Coordinates of C-alpha atoms in Angstrom, one line a residue:
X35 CA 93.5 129.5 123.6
X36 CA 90.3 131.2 122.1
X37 CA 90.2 133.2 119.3
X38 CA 88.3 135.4 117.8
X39 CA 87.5 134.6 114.2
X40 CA 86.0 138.0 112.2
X41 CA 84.3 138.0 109.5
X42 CA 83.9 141.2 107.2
X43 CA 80.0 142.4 105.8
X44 CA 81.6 140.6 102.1
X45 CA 82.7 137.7 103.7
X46 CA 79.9 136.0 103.2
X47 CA 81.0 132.2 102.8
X48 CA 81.4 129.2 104.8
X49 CA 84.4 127.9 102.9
X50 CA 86.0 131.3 104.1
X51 CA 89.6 130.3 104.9
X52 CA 89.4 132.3 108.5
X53 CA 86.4 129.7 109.1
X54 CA 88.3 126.6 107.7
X55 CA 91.3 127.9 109.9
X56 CA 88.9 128.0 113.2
X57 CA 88.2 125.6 116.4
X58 CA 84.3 125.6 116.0
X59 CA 84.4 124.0 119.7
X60 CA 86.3 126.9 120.8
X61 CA 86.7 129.9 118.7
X62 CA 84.2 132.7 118.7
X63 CA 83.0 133.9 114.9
X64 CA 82.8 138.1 115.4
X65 CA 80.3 140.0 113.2
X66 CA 79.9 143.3 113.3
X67 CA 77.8 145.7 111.6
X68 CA 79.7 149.5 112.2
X69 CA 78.5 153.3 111.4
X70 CA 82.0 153.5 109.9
X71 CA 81.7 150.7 107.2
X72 CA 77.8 152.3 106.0
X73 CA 79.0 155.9 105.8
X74 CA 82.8 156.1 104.8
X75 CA 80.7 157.3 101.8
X76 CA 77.2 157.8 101.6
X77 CA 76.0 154.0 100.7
X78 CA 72.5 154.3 99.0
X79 CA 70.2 152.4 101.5
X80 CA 69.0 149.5 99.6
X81 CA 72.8 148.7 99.3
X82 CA 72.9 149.3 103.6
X83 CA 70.4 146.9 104.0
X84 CA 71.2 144.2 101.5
X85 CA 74.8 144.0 103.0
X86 CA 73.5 144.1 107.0
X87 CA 70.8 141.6 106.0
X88 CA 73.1 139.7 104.5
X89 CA 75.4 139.4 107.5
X90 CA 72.3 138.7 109.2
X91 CA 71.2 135.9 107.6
X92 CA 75.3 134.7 107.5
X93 CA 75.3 134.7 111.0
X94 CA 72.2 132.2 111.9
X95 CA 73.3 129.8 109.1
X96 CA 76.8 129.8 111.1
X97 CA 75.2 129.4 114.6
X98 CA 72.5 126.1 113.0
X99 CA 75.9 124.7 111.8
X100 CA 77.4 125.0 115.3
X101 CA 79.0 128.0 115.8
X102 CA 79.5 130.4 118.6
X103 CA 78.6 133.7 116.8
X104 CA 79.4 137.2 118.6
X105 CA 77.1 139.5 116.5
X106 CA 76.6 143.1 117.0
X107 CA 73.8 145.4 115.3
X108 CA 74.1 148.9 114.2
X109 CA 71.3 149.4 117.9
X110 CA 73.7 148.1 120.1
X111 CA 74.4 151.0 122.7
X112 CA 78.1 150.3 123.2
X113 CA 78.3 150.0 119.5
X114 CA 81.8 151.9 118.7
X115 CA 81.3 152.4 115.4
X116 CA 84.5 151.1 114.4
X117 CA 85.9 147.1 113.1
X118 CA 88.8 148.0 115.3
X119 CA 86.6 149.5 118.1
X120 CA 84.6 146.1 118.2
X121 CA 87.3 143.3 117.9
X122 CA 88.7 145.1 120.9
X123 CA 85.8 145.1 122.9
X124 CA 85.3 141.8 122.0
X125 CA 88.9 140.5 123.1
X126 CA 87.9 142.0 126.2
X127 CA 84.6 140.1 126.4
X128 CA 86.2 136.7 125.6
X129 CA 89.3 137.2 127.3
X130 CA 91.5 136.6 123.8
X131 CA 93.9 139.2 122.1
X132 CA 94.2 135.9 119.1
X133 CA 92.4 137.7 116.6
X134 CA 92.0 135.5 112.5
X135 CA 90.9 137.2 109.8
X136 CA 90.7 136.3 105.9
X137 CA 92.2 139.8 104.3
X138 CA 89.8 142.0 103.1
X139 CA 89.5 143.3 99.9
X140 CA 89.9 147.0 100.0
X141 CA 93.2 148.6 100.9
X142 CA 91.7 150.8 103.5
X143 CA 90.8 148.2 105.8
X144 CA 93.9 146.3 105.0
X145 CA 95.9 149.4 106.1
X146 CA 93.8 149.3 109.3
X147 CA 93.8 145.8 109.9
X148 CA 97.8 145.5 109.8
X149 CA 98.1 147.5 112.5
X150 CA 96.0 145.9 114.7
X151 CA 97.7 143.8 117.9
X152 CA 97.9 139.8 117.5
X153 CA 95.5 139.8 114.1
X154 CA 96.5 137.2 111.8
X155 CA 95.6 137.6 108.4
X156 CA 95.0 135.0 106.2
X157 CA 94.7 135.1 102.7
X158 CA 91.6 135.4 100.7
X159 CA 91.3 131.7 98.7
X160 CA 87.9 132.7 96.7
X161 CA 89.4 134.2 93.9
X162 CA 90.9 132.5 90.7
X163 CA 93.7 134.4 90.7
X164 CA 96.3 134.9 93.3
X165 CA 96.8 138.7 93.6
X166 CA 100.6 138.6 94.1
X167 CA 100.7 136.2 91.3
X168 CA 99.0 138.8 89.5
X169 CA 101.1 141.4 90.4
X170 CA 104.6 139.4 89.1
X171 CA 102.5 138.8 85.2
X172 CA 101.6 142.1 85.4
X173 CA 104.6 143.3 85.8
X174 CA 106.3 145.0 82.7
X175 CA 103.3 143.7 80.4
X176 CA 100.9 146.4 81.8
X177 CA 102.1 150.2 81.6
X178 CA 99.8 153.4 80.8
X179 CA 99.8 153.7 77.1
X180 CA 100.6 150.0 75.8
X181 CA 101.3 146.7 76.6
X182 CA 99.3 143.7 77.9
X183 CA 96.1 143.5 78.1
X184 CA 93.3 141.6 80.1
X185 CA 92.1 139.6 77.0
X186 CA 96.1 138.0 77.7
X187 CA 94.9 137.4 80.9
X188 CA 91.8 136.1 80.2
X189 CA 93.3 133.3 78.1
X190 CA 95.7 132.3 80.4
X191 CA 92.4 132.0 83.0
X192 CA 90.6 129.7 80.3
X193 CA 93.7 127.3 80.6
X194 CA 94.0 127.3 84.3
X195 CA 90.6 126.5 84.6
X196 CA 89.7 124.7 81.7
X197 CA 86.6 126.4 81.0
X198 CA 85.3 126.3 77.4
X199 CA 88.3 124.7 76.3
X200 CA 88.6 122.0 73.6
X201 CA 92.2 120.5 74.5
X202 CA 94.6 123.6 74.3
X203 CA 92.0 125.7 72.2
X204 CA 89.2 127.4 72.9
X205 CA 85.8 126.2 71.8
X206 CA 84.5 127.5 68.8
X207 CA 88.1 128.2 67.4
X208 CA 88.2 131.7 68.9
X209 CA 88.5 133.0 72.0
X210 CA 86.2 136.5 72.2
X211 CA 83.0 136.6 70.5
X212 CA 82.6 139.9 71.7
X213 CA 81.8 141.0 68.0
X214 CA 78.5 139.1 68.4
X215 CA 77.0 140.5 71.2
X216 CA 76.9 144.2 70.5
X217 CA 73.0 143.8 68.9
X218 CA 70.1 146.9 69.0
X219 CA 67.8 146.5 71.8
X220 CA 64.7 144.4 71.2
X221 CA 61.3 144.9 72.4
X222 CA 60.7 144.8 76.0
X223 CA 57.7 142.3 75.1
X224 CA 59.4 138.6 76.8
X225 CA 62.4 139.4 78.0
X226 CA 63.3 137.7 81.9
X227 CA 62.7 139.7 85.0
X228 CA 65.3 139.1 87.4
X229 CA 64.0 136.6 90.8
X230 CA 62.7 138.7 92.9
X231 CA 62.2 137.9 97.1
X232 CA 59.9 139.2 99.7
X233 CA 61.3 139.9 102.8
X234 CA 61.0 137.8 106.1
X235 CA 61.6 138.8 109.4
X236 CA 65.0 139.4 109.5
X237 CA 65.4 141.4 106.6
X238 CA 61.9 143.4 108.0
X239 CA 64.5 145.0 110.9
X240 CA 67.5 145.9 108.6
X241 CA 64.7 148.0 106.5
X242 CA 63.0 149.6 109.6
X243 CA 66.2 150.0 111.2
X244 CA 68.3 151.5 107.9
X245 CA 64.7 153.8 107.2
X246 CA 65.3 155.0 111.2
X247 CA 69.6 155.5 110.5
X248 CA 69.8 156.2 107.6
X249 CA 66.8 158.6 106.2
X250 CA 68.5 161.0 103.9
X251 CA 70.7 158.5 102.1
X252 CA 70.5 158.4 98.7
X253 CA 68.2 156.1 97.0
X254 CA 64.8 154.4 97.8
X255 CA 64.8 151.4 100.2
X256 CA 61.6 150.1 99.1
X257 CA 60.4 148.1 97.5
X258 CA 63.3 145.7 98.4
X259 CA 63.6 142.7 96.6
X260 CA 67.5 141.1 96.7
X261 CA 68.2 137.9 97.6
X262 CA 69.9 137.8 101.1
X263 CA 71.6 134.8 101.7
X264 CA 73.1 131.6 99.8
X265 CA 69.8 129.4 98.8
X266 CA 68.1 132.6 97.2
X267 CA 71.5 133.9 95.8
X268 CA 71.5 130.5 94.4
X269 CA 68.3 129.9 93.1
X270 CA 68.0 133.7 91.7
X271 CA 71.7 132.8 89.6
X272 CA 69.8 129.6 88.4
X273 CA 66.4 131.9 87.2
X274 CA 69.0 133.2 84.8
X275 CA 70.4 130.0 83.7
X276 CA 66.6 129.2 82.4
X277 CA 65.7 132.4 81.7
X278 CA 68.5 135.1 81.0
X279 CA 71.4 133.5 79.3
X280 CA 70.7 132.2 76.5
X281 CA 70.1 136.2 75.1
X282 CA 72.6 137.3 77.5
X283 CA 75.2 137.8 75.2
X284 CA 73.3 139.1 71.7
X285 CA 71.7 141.7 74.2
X286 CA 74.2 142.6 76.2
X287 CA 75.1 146.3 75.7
X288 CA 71.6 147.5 75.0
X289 CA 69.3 149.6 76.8
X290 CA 65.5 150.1 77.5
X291 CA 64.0 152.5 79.6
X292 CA 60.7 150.2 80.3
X293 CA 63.3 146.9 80.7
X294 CA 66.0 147.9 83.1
X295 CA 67.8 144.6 83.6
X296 CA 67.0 143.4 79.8
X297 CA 69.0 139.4 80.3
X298 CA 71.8 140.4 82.4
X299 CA 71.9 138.3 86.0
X300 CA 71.5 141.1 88.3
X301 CA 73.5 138.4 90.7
X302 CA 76.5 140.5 90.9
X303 CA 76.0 141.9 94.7
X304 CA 75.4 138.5 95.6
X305 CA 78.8 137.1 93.9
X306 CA 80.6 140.2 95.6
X307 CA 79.2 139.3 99.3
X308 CA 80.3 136.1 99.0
X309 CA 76.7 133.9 98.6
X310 CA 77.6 132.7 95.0
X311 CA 81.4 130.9 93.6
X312 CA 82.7 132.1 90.8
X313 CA 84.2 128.9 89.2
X314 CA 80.6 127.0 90.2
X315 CA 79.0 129.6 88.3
X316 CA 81.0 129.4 85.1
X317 CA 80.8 126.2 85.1
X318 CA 77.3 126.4 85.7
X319 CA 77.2 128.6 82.2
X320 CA 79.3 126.4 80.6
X321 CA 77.3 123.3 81.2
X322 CA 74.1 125.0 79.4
X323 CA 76.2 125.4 76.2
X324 CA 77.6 122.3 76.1
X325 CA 73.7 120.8 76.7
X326 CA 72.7 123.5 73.8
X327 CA 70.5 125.0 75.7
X328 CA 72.5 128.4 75.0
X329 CA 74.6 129.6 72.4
X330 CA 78.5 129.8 72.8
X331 CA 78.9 133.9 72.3
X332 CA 76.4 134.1 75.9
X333 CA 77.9 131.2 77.6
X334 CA 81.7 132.9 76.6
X335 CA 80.6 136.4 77.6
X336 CA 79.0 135.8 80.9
X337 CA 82.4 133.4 81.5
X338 CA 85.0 136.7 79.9
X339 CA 83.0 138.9 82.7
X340 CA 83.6 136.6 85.7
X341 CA 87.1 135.1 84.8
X342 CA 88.4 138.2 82.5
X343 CA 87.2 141.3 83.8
X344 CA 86.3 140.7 87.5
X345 CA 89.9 138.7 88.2
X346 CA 91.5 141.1 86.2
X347 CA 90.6 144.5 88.1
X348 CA 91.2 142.8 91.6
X349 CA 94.6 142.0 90.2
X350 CA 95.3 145.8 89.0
X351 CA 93.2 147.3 91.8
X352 CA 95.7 145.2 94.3
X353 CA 98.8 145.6 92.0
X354 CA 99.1 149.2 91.7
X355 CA 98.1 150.1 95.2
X356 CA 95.9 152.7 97.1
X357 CA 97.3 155.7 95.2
X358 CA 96.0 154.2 92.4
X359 CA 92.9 156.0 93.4
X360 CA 93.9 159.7 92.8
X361 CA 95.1 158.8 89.4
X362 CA 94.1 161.6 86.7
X363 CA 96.4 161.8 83.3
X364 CA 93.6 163.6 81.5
X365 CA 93.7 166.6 84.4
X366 CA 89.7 166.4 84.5
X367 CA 89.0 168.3 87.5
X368 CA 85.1 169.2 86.6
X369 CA 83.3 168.7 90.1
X370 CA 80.1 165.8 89.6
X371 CA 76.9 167.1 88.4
X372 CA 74.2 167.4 90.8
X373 CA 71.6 165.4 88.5
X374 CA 74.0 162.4 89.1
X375 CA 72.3 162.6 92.5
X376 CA 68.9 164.1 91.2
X377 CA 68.3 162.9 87.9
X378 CA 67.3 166.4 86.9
X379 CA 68.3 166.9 83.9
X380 CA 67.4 167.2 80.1
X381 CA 69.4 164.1 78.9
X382 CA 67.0 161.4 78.5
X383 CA 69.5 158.7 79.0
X384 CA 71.3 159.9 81.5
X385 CA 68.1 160.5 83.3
X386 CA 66.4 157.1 82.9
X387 CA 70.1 155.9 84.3
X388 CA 70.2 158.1 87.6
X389 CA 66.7 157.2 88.0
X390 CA 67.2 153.3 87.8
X391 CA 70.0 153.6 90.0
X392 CA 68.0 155.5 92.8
X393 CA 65.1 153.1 92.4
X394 CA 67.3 149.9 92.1
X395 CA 70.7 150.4 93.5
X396 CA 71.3 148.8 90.0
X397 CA 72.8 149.3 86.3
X398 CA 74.2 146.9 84.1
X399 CA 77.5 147.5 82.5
X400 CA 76.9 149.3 79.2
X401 CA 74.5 151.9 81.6
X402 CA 77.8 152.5 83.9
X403 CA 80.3 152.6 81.0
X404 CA 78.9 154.3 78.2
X405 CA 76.6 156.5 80.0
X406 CA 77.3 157.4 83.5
X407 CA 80.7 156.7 82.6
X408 CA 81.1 158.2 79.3
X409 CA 79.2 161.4 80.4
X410 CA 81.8 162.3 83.1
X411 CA 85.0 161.0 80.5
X412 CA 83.6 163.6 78.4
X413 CA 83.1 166.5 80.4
X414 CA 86.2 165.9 82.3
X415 CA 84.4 165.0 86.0
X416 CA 87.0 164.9 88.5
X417 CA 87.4 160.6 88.5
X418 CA 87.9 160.7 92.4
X419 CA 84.6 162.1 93.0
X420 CA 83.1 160.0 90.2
X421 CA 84.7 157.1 91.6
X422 CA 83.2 157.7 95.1
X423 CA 79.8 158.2 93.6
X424 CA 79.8 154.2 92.2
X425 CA 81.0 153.2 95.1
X426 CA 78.4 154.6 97.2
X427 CA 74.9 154.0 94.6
X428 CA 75.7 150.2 93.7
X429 CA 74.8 147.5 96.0
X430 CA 77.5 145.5 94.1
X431 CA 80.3 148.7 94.4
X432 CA 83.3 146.8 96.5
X433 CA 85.9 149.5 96.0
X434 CA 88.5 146.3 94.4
X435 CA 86.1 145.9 91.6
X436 CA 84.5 149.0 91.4
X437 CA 87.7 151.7 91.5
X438 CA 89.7 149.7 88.3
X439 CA 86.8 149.9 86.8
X440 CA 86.2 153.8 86.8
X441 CA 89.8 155.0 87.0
X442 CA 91.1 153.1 84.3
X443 CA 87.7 151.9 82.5
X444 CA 85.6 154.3 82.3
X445 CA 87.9 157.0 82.7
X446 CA 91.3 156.6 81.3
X447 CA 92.8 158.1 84.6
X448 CA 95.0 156.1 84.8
X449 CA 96.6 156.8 81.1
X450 CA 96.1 153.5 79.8
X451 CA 97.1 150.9 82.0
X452 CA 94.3 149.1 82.2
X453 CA 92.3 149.8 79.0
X454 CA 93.8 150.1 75.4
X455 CA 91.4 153.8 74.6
X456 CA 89.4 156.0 76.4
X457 CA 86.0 154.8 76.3
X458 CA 84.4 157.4 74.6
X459 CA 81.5 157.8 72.6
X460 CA 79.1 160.8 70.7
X461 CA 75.2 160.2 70.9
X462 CA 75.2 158.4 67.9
X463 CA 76.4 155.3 70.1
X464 CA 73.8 155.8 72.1
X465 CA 71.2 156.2 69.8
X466 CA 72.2 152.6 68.2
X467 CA 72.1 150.7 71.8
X468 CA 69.1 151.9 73.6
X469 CA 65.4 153.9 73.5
X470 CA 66.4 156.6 75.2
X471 CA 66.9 159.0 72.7
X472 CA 63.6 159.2 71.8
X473 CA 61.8 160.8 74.5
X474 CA 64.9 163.6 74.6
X475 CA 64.7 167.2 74.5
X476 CA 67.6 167.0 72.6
X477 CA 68.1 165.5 68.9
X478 CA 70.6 162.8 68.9
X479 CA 71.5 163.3 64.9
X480 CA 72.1 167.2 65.6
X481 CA 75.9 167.9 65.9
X482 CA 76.2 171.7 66.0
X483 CA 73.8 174.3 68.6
X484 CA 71.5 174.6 71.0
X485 CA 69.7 171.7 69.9
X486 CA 72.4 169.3 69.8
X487 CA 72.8 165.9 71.9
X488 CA 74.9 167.3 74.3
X489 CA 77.0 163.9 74.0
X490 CA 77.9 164.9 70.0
X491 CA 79.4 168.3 71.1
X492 CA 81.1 166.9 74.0
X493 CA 82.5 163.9 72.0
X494 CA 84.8 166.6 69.9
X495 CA 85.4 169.0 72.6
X496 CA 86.9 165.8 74.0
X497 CA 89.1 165.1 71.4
X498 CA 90.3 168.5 70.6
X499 CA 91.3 168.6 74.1
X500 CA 93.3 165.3 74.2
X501 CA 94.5 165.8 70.7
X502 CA 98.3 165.2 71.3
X503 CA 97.5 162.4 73.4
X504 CA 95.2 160.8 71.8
X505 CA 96.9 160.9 68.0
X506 CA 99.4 158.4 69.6
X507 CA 96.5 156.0 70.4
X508 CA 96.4 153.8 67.3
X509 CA 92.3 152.9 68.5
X510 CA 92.2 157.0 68.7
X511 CA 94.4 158.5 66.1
X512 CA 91.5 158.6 63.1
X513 CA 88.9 160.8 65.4
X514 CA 92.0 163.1 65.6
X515 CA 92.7 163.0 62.0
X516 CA 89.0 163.7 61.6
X517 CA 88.9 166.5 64.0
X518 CA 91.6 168.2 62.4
X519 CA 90.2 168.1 58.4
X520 CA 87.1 170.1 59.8
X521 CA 87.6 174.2 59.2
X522 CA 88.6 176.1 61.5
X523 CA 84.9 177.7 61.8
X524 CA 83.4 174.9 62.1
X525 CA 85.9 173.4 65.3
X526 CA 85.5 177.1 66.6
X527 CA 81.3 176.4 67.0
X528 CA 81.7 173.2 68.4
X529 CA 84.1 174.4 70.6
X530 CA 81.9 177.6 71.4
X531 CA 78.7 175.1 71.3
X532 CA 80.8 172.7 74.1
X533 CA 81.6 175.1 76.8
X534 CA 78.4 177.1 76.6
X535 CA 76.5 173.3 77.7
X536 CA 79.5 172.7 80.3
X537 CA 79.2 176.2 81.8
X538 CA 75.8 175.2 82.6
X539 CA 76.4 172.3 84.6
X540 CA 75.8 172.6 88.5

């Protein structure tokens, strides 16, 4: 009997195991691009149209290699708006109710999809990591407050796939040479430029048509210059290779307001969709050390992001569940500034960041954590509605990857499952990574007033807050010690100095 095979917007391969598990002579391959899946929150339109041009592109490679594709726009008229809505309709077209699909990676769809008649789902085989294997390591060596941590993880990856390994140690005779790679920003003058892509015909509709649909999401949609399918995804991951990697890791955490991508990839959304394998890609890395072309602390901490952190969050974001998402042990309840939408606001970094991201759909990792990221830990922003904010500005924001990292990364909502301290951070931090402080109207080296980095008073109102908490944190416990050894006077200013800047948030 025919079936119908679906394939989901990040489902972008053609090793997918629904596709491997398919009759190319008989089954029908179902793509579907849904109102539902662009606006269950408001997606910023670059990320819209790199996802649907995507698919598009997906599709015709699928049909030149054979297959029957079933392919409905966002245009079509009996469009339901819903996955569910079309795998129905197109049962009923193809006279099937055999429905394959490789699970999807976010919970809500999975909820959806189990419920759906005859729909067999088939696990998802591009991952490193099985998630339910994950889930029996995790358990009782990951609770809030203590235990495992991903760099545990992270070894036991290097072993299973061998990468950087010399025998049963790890090259170099350490295993993290994260210590190497937290230099000061350089001058903008050389660094790479991410590859960049003009659009053809295919992509031209997805922008007129997500211009037409979608006019007053967030973000600008041109000019528009991601790769959107597998031989530019590929080609734009080797640019870096030559170009990017071999600073990659010295560079990593700083920031430039002139040099927004610095040496990081930029491939990320690509990876995510499904154009780019992660284990072809570290090895790829791997293979420029070991020709010298690039130092081991870049080669290792391109690898630790793709085989540590990204394996490790789909492994806690499937592990702890959907609740997962409501998590908030520090009680933050602060609603989300409007200048994370608007960039207006006095804060030179956090306005260069809210302005790359409207322009770009795009910040690298140090710009989401210790910005964005450390901005909201600080003020104690509600980490649902800061979640749902990355979710919806990042073309790369797939909620498995995207949630762990907020709730329990940036945000310590989760109490310390997934990282060892709250990620926080006074201007000074900032100050020592990036440019941005001098163009502020604020100074970054004043603590106490009206002239303060806003980021030096929130740092202590932070910890005065969280005091009893975090004086059991043994990454945490000396800010607490220092807190308390100021006078009383002086913790009553920065208090008073604190919530006179937060009452002034809107």
């Amino acid at each position: 009997m025919k079936r119908i095979v679906l394939v989901l917007g990040d489902q972008l391969t053609r090793t997918l195991s629904s596709l491997r598990a398919a009759d190319r002579a008989r089954d029908v391959v179902l793509m579907a691009e849904v109102m539902g899946e662009a606006t269950y929150v408001r997606h910023h339109k670059k990320k819209i149209a790199l996802v649907l041009a995507a698919m598009r592109h997906f599709a015709a490679e699928l049909r030149a290699d054979g297959w029957h594709v079933d392919y409905i726009t966002l245009d079509d008229p009996a469009n339901t708006g819903s996955l569910r809505g079309e795998v129905m309709r197109a049962c009923a077209r193809h006279a099937t109710a055999d429905v394959i699909v490789t699970e999807p990676g976010e919970w809500r769809l999975m909820q959806d999809i189990e419920k759906w008649p005859a729909a067999t789902l088939l696990p998802d085989e591009r991952f490193l990591a099985d998630r339910h294997g994950f889930a029996v390591w995790a358990q009782g060596r990951l609770r809030p407050g203590g235990g495992g941590r991903m760099e545990h993880f992270y070894r036991l990856m290097r072993r299973k796939t061998g990468l950087l390994m010399e025998g049963e140690a790890p090259a170099g005779g350490q295993w993290n040479f994260d210590a190497d790679n937290r230099a000061p920003p350089p001058g903008a003058l050389g660094l790479p430029q991410p590859m960049q892509f003009a659009s053809d015909a295919i992509t031209g509709e997805v922008l007129d048509m997500v211009q037409r649909r979608f006019p007053d999401h967030f973000g600008d949609l041109s000019p528009f210059w991601f790769a959107t399918d597998r031989a530019q995804a590929e080609a734009a991951f080797a640019h870096f290779l030559r170009h990017g990697l071999r600073d990659f890791g010295r560079y990593q955490d700083a920031m430039l307001i002139d040099h927004r991508f610095l040496c990081h990839s930029a491939v990320s959304a690509y990876l995510n969709l499904g154009l780019l394998d992660p284990l072809a890609m570290c090895q790829a890395a791997e293979a420029e050390w070991r020709a010298g072309r690039v130092p081991l602390n870049s080669a290792e901490g391109f690898i630790r992001q793709i085989i540590g952190w990204r394996e490790f969050v789909r492994g806690i974001y499937w592990w702890r569940g959907p609740d997962y998402a409501r998590s908030n042990a520090l009680d933050a309840h602060r609603p989300l500034p409007g200048f994370y939408w608007s960039a207006d606001t006095p804060m030179a970094c956090l306005r260069a960041c809210v302005m790359q991201t409207r322009e770009e759909a795009y910040a690298h990792h140090i710009q989401r954590l210790m910005i964005t990221g450390n901005f909201a830990l600080l003020a104690g922003i509600d980490p649902h509605e800061l979640h749902e904010w990355y979710l919806a500005v990042y073309a790369d924001a797939f909620e498995w990857v995207e949630l762990p990292n907020t709730i329990g990364m940036s945000q310590f909502a989760d109490g310390g499952l997934l990282a060892s301290k709250p990620y926080a951070a006074s201007g000074a931090y900032i100050g020592r990574m990036s440019d941005y402080c001098g163009t502020c109207t604020y100074d970054v080296k004043v603590k106490e007033g009206a002239n303060a980095c806003p980021f030096n008073l929130l740092y202590w109102h932070f910890i005065a807050r969280h005091a009893e908490r975090l004086r059991r944190n043994p990454r945490m416990a000396q800010m607490v010690r220092t807190w308390e050894k100021f006078s009383p006077e002086k913790q009553e200013q920065l208090k008073q100095d604190a919530e006179a800047f937060l009452a002034g948030l809107a």
